[in-house]
Short mmCIF file of C-alpha atoms in Angstrom, two decimals:
data_model
loop_
_atom_site.label_atom_id
_atom_site.label_comp_id
_atom_site.label_asym_id
_atom_site.label_seq_id
_atom_site.Cartn_x
_atom_site.Cartn_y
_atom_site.Cartn_z
CA MET A 212 -49.42 -18.91 -48.99
CA VAL A 213 -50.12 -21.62 -46.40
CA TRP A 214 -52.72 -21.42 -43.64
CA ILE A 215 -51.93 -23.63 -40.64
CA THR A 216 -54.83 -24.43 -38.31
CA GLY A 217 -54.01 -25.52 -34.78
CA SER A 218 -50.96 -23.27 -35.00
CA ASN A 219 -50.00 -23.62 -31.32
CA GLY A 220 -49.52 -27.37 -31.57
CA MET A 221 -46.36 -29.45 -31.74
CA LEU A 222 -46.42 -30.17 -35.48
CA ALA A 223 -47.53 -26.65 -36.38
CA LYS A 224 -44.55 -25.13 -34.57
CA GLU A 225 -42.23 -27.46 -36.48
CA LEU A 226 -43.87 -26.43 -39.74
CA GLU A 227 -43.53 -22.75 -38.97
CA GLY A 228 -39.78 -23.18 -38.48
CA ILE A 229 -39.22 -25.22 -41.64
CA PHE A 230 -41.38 -22.86 -43.71
CA ALA A 231 -39.41 -19.86 -42.49
CA LYS A 232 -36.14 -21.53 -43.50
CA ASN A 233 -37.51 -22.31 -46.96
CA GLY A 234 -39.13 -18.97 -47.70
CA ILE A 235 -42.71 -20.22 -47.61
CA LYS A 236 -45.31 -17.65 -46.54
CA TRP A 237 -47.69 -18.87 -43.88
CA ILE A 238 -50.37 -17.65 -41.53
CA GLY A 239 -51.65 -19.48 -38.49
CA SER A 240 -54.84 -19.75 -36.49
CA GLY A 241 -55.45 -21.39 -33.14
CA ARG A 242 -58.33 -21.16 -30.74
CA ASP A 243 -59.07 -17.72 -32.15
CA VAL A 244 -60.67 -19.51 -35.13
CA ASP A 245 -62.96 -22.34 -33.99
CA VAL A 246 -62.72 -25.19 -36.53
CA THR A 247 -66.17 -26.39 -35.47
CA ASP A 248 -67.63 -23.03 -36.63
CA GLN A 249 -68.00 -22.92 -40.42
CA ILE A 250 -68.70 -19.19 -40.47
CA ALA A 251 -65.57 -18.45 -38.41
CA LEU A 252 -63.41 -20.46 -40.82
CA ASP A 253 -64.90 -18.87 -43.93
CA THR A 254 -64.59 -15.40 -42.46
CA PHE A 255 -60.93 -15.92 -41.58
CA ALA A 256 -60.22 -17.35 -45.03
CA ASP A 257 -61.96 -14.52 -46.88
CA SER A 258 -60.24 -11.84 -44.82
CA HIS A 259 -56.76 -13.31 -45.33
CA ASP A 260 -57.01 -14.64 -48.88
CA LEU A 261 -55.79 -11.53 -50.66
CA SER A 262 -55.62 -12.86 -54.20
CA SER A 263 -57.98 -10.25 -55.56
CA SER A 264 -57.94 -6.52 -54.80
CA GLN A 265 -56.30 -6.55 -51.37
CA THR A 266 -52.51 -6.61 -50.97
CA GLY A 267 -49.85 -6.24 -48.34
CA TYR A 268 -51.46 -7.94 -45.36
CA ALA A 269 -48.85 -8.60 -42.68
CA VAL A 270 -48.51 -12.24 -41.69
CA ALA A 271 -45.95 -14.46 -39.94
CA GLU A 272 -42.41 -13.14 -39.64
CA GLY A 273 -43.43 -9.88 -41.32
CA LYS A 274 -44.06 -11.61 -44.65
CA THR A 275 -46.63 -10.37 -47.15
CA ALA A 276 -49.85 -12.27 -47.70
CA GLY A 277 -51.35 -13.40 -50.97
CA LYS A 278 -53.64 -16.17 -52.10
CA ILE A 279 -54.13 -19.03 -49.63
CA ASP A 280 -53.06 -21.97 -51.79
CA TRP A 281 -52.81 -24.55 -49.00
CA ILE A 282 -54.49 -25.29 -45.70
CA ILE A 283 -52.71 -27.63 -43.30
CA ASN A 284 -55.05 -28.94 -40.63
CA CYS A 285 -52.97 -29.47 -37.49
CA SER A 286 -55.95 -28.98 -35.19
CA GLY A 287 -57.29 -31.98 -33.34
CA TYR A 288 -58.57 -33.46 -30.12
CA THR A 289 -55.60 -35.65 -29.14
CA LYS A 290 -56.33 -36.68 -25.55
CA VAL A 291 -56.89 -40.35 -26.35
CA ASP A 292 -58.15 -41.51 -22.96
CA LYS A 293 -60.11 -38.38 -22.11
CA ALA A 294 -61.96 -38.70 -25.41
CA GLU A 295 -63.76 -41.74 -23.98
CA HIS A 296 -65.52 -39.35 -21.60
CA GLU A 297 -65.70 -36.31 -23.88
CA GLN A 298 -67.07 -37.99 -26.98
CA GLU A 299 -69.07 -34.98 -28.19
CA GLU A 300 -66.07 -32.66 -28.03
CA ALA A 301 -63.81 -35.19 -29.78
CA GLN A 302 -66.44 -35.65 -32.51
CA LYS A 303 -66.74 -31.92 -33.07
CA VAL A 304 -63.00 -31.26 -33.35
CA ASN A 305 -61.84 -34.46 -35.07
CA ALA A 306 -64.78 -35.09 -37.43
CA GLU A 307 -66.80 -31.90 -37.88
CA GLY A 308 -63.66 -29.73 -37.84
CA PRO A 309 -62.01 -31.42 -40.86
CA ARG A 310 -65.35 -31.34 -42.69
CA ASN A 311 -65.63 -27.60 -42.15
CA ILE A 312 -62.00 -26.96 -43.10
CA ALA A 313 -62.44 -29.01 -46.28
CA ARG A 314 -65.49 -26.92 -47.19
CA THR A 315 -63.52 -23.73 -46.60
CA ALA A 316 -60.61 -25.04 -48.68
CA ARG A 317 -62.99 -25.83 -51.52
CA HIS A 318 -64.59 -22.40 -51.14
CA ILE A 319 -61.28 -20.56 -51.68
CA GLY A 320 -59.76 -23.09 -54.11
CA ALA A 321 -57.01 -24.25 -51.75
CA LYS A 322 -55.46 -27.69 -51.41
CA LEU A 323 -55.78 -29.39 -48.01
CA ILE A 324 -53.26 -31.41 -46.01
CA HIS A 325 -55.03 -33.15 -43.15
CA ILE A 326 -53.20 -35.01 -40.36
CA SER A 327 -54.62 -38.35 -39.26
CA THR A 328 -53.43 -41.28 -37.16
CA ASP A 329 -52.56 -44.98 -37.03
CA TYR A 330 -55.29 -45.38 -34.39
CA ILE A 331 -57.86 -45.73 -37.17
CA PHE A 332 -56.72 -49.40 -37.37
CA ASP A 333 -57.70 -52.20 -34.97
CA GLY A 334 -54.23 -53.71 -34.62
CA GLU A 335 -55.22 -57.19 -35.77
CA ALA A 336 -52.79 -57.20 -38.73
CA SER A 337 -49.56 -59.17 -38.82
CA GLU A 338 -47.82 -56.98 -41.41
CA PRO A 339 -47.67 -53.20 -41.98
CA TYR A 340 -50.96 -51.58 -42.99
CA ASN A 341 -51.30 -50.17 -46.50
CA GLU A 342 -53.30 -47.01 -47.13
CA ASN A 343 -56.30 -48.99 -48.43
CA ALA A 344 -56.44 -51.39 -45.47
CA LYS A 345 -59.80 -51.63 -43.74
CA LYS A 346 -60.33 -49.12 -40.95
CA ASN A 347 -61.71 -50.43 -37.68
CA PRO A 348 -60.81 -48.07 -34.82
CA LEU A 349 -61.04 -49.30 -31.24
CA SER A 350 -61.44 -45.99 -29.38
CA VAL A 351 -63.48 -42.80 -29.52
CA TYR A 352 -60.33 -40.98 -30.58
CA GLY A 353 -59.73 -43.44 -33.42
CA ARG A 354 -63.37 -43.38 -34.54
CA THR A 355 -63.53 -39.59 -34.63
CA LYS A 356 -60.24 -39.36 -36.55
CA SER A 357 -61.55 -41.95 -39.01
CA ALA A 358 -64.71 -39.89 -39.42
CA GLY A 359 -62.54 -36.84 -40.10
CA GLU A 360 -60.81 -38.68 -42.95
CA ASP A 361 -64.16 -39.65 -44.41
CA ALA A 362 -65.44 -36.09 -44.19
CA VAL A 363 -62.44 -34.67 -46.06
CA GLN A 364 -62.84 -37.26 -48.82
CA LYS A 365 -66.54 -36.50 -49.13
CA GLU A 366 -66.16 -32.72 -49.29
CA MET A 367 -63.30 -32.27 -51.75
CA THR A 368 -60.83 -33.90 -54.16
CA GLN A 369 -57.68 -31.80 -53.73
CA TYR A 370 -56.50 -33.29 -50.44
CA TYR A 371 -53.64 -35.19 -48.85
CA ILE A 372 -54.50 -37.18 -45.75
CA LEU A 373 -51.28 -37.99 -43.90
CA ARG A 374 -51.43 -40.72 -41.26
CA ALA A 375 -48.79 -40.32 -38.57
CA SER A 376 -47.99 -42.47 -35.54
CA TRP A 377 -46.49 -41.99 -32.07
CA LEU A 378 -45.62 -38.39 -32.86
CA TYR A 379 -43.11 -36.38 -30.83
CA GLY A 380 -41.52 -32.96 -31.30
CA PHE A 381 -39.71 -30.07 -29.66
CA ASN A 382 -42.73 -27.92 -28.84
CA GLY A 383 -45.18 -29.77 -26.65
CA HIS A 384 -45.87 -32.70 -24.37
CA ASN A 385 -44.90 -36.08 -25.81
CA PHE A 386 -43.63 -39.53 -24.84
CA VAL A 387 -39.95 -38.66 -25.24
CA TYR A 388 -40.17 -35.69 -22.91
CA THR A 389 -42.33 -37.61 -20.43
CA MET A 390 -39.87 -40.50 -20.29
CA THR A 391 -36.84 -38.23 -20.03
CA LYS A 392 -38.36 -36.43 -17.07
CA ALA A 393 -39.41 -39.68 -15.39
CA MET A 394 -35.98 -41.25 -15.87
CA ASN A 395 -34.33 -38.24 -14.26
CA GLU A 396 -36.64 -38.46 -11.24
CA ARG A 397 -37.07 -42.20 -10.64
CA ASP A 398 -34.91 -45.26 -10.16
CA SER A 399 -37.11 -47.31 -12.50
CA VAL A 400 -39.91 -46.93 -15.02
CA LYS A 401 -42.38 -49.48 -16.35
CA VAL A 402 -43.45 -49.35 -20.01
CA VAL A 403 -45.89 -51.37 -22.13
CA ASN A 404 -44.21 -54.00 -24.31
CA ASP A 405 -47.15 -55.55 -26.20
CA GLN A 406 -48.20 -52.61 -28.41
CA LYS A 407 -46.13 -52.28 -31.57
CA GLY A 408 -45.88 -49.24 -33.84
CA THR A 409 -43.46 -46.63 -35.17
CA PRO A 410 -42.29 -43.49 -33.34
CA THR A 411 -42.32 -40.47 -35.64
CA SER A 412 -40.47 -37.20 -35.32
CA CYS A 413 -42.35 -34.00 -36.15
CA THR A 414 -39.25 -33.10 -38.14
CA THR A 415 -39.88 -36.05 -40.46
CA LEU A 416 -43.56 -35.24 -40.90
CA ALA A 417 -42.91 -31.54 -41.44
CA SER A 418 -40.27 -32.40 -44.06
CA ILE A 419 -42.79 -34.58 -45.89
CA ILE A 420 -45.34 -31.76 -45.87
CA LEU A 421 -42.75 -29.30 -47.17
CA LYS A 422 -41.80 -31.73 -49.95
CA ILE A 423 -45.45 -32.22 -50.96
CA ILE A 424 -45.96 -28.48 -51.24
CA GLN A 425 -42.70 -27.85 -53.09
CA THR A 426 -43.23 -30.78 -55.47
CA SER A 427 -46.80 -29.74 -56.22
CA GLU A 428 -45.97 -26.08 -56.72
CA ASN A 429 -42.96 -26.81 -58.95
CA ALA A 430 -45.01 -29.23 -61.04
CA HIS A 431 -47.78 -26.66 -61.38
CA HIS A 432 -45.40 -24.00 -62.67
CA LEU A 433 -43.69 -26.36 -65.12
CA PHE A 434 -46.45 -28.61 -66.38
CA GLY A 435 -49.84 -27.22 -65.41
CA LYS A 436 -52.26 -27.57 -62.55
CA ASN A 437 -52.78 -31.33 -62.85
CA ALA A 438 -49.11 -32.28 -62.64
CA ALA A 439 -48.32 -33.09 -58.98
CA ILE A 440 -48.12 -36.12 -56.73
CA PRO A 441 -51.53 -37.83 -56.68
CA TYR A 442 -54.05 -36.65 -54.12
CA GLY A 443 -55.17 -39.19 -51.53
CA ILE A 444 -54.12 -40.93 -48.32
CA TYR A 445 -50.48 -41.49 -47.39
CA ASN A 446 -48.92 -43.28 -44.43
CA CYS A 447 -46.26 -40.96 -43.04
CA SER A 448 -44.04 -42.12 -40.20
CA ASP A 449 -40.39 -42.92 -39.74
CA LEU A 450 -39.22 -46.38 -40.79
CA GLY A 451 -39.04 -49.50 -38.66
CA GLU A 452 -41.09 -50.71 -35.74
CA THR A 453 -40.83 -51.15 -31.99
CA THR A 454 -42.91 -51.29 -28.82
CA TRP A 455 -43.37 -48.49 -26.30
CA PHE A 456 -40.88 -50.37 -24.12
CA GLY A 457 -38.36 -50.52 -26.97
CA PHE A 458 -38.95 -46.82 -27.61
CA ALA A 459 -38.27 -46.07 -23.94
CA GLU A 460 -35.06 -48.14 -23.96
CA TYR A 461 -33.68 -46.04 -26.81
CA ILE A 462 -34.76 -42.83 -25.09
CA TYR A 463 -32.72 -43.92 -22.08
CA THR A 464 -29.72 -44.96 -24.20
CA PHE A 465 -29.58 -41.71 -26.17
CA GLY A 466 -30.54 -39.67 -23.12
CA ARG A 467 -27.54 -40.98 -21.21
CA LYS A 468 -25.27 -40.60 -24.24
CA TYR A 469 -26.09 -36.91 -24.71
CA GLY A 470 -26.46 -35.94 -21.06
CA ARG A 471 -30.23 -35.53 -21.11
CA ILE A 472 -30.63 -38.21 -18.44
CA THR A 473 -28.17 -37.73 -15.61
CA LYS A 474 -28.80 -40.78 -13.43
CA GLU A 475 -29.23 -44.50 -13.76
CA CYS A 476 -32.79 -45.69 -14.27
CA GLU A 477 -34.04 -49.20 -14.85
CA VAL A 478 -36.44 -49.59 -17.78
CA ASN A 479 -38.84 -52.49 -17.19
CA ALA A 480 -41.44 -54.03 -19.48
CA CYS A 481 -45.09 -54.58 -18.63
CA THR A 482 -48.23 -55.64 -20.48
CA THR A 483 -51.21 -53.55 -21.50
CA ALA A 484 -53.19 -55.41 -18.83
CA ASP A 485 -50.68 -54.21 -16.21
CA TYR A 486 -51.27 -50.61 -17.26
CA PRO A 487 -55.02 -50.19 -17.79
CA GLN A 488 -56.20 -47.11 -19.70
CA ASP A 489 -59.64 -45.82 -20.61
CA ALA A 490 -59.08 -46.08 -24.38
CA LYS A 491 -58.15 -49.32 -26.08
CA ARG A 492 -55.05 -49.10 -28.28
CA PRO A 493 -54.23 -51.22 -31.34
CA ALA A 494 -51.71 -53.95 -30.50
CA TYR A 495 -50.09 -53.50 -33.92
CA SER A 496 -50.28 -50.26 -35.87
CA VAL A 497 -47.16 -50.33 -38.04
CA MET A 498 -47.83 -48.70 -41.43
CA ASN A 499 -46.28 -49.33 -44.85
CA LYS A 500 -44.62 -46.13 -46.11
CA SER A 501 -43.78 -47.28 -49.65
CA LYS A 502 -46.42 -45.05 -51.26
CA ILE A 503 -45.16 -41.73 -49.86
CA GLN A 504 -41.53 -42.64 -50.51
CA SER A 505 -42.30 -43.54 -54.11
CA ALA A 506 -44.47 -40.46 -54.71
CA LEU A 507 -41.90 -38.01 -53.37
CA LYS A 508 -38.84 -40.03 -54.42
CA ILE A 509 -37.42 -39.95 -50.90
CA LYS A 510 -36.01 -42.36 -48.34
CA LEU A 511 -37.45 -41.82 -44.89
CA PRO A 512 -35.16 -42.11 -41.85
CA SER A 513 -35.38 -44.92 -39.34
CA TRP A 514 -37.14 -44.09 -36.10
CA GLU A 515 -33.88 -44.69 -34.21
CA GLU A 516 -32.02 -42.19 -36.39
CA SER A 517 -34.69 -39.54 -35.93
CA LEU A 518 -34.84 -40.10 -32.18
CA GLU A 519 -31.08 -39.69 -31.74
CA LYS A 520 -31.09 -36.44 -33.73
CA PHE A 521 -33.99 -35.19 -31.63
CA ILE A 522 -32.39 -35.95 -28.28
CA LYS A 523 -28.98 -34.49 -29.15
CA SER A 524 -30.47 -31.34 -30.70
CA GLU A 525 -29.93 -27.97 -29.00
CA SER A 526 -33.70 -27.49 -29.24
CA PHE A 527 -34.38 -30.48 -26.93
CA ALA A 528 -36.21 -29.06 -23.92
CA PRO A 529 -38.59 -31.33 -21.96
CA VAL A 530 -41.71 -29.53 -20.74
#
């Protein structure tokens, strides 16, 4: 069984759907279980991990509980600019939270999948970052997420840290929905064109997580507990690279094509200096995804392909 923390978030909702389709039992926790409270996490884990004498606990979709084999940490403080003014809260959720979850995972013998970010890099590179590239975050958000990675690595060995970038999905606020709404309301929009990265669909990231779990569980049954893809850090985004401006141009193109944007809107480029924000972003945060593709024997989609599928989907519903 899988325990998803931060179960009301965008990625968690995507995971719940893909798990249901693939017959994977899961249980979720949100604000009802404070990740900064070690006792709360341990209590929840002990009361839902029914691998011993307890049986038949009702969980998601009416499924039956069992041993918690996996914890997926989707919780996080993600308000990048606000974190500059709420440093203590960001530290608690993004650094202390993963530490506590890792301790709980170790306590019940579960594997951990922890979601991190490209913002742990400083953007000074000229080619895609590998997993072992030096971390040098520029913002409070980036520093606290980096600290969360370190805490997981310190507390346990059975972990997968997945670094995502520019994430968007069906269930929550994100850049695609924001741009779609703006383009339907305005005659023009202005978007930063000197920050380069890779947009990533929650569908892609959720599919990677599903594949990790399935591959690990199948290997365990066939070859023993040590036969699985190696634990460690993996860069996990769609393929390719663009700027926020380039991203917005494609949102407009696909939005018009599939009737999501019903009027003409001019998409204009600007610089980071033209659009000042509290938190400094990396100018270049493209990541090399060779490691995850090789480990899982998969070919990730391009960011353009994922974006088009997202916008034309019946589930597309800007909030």
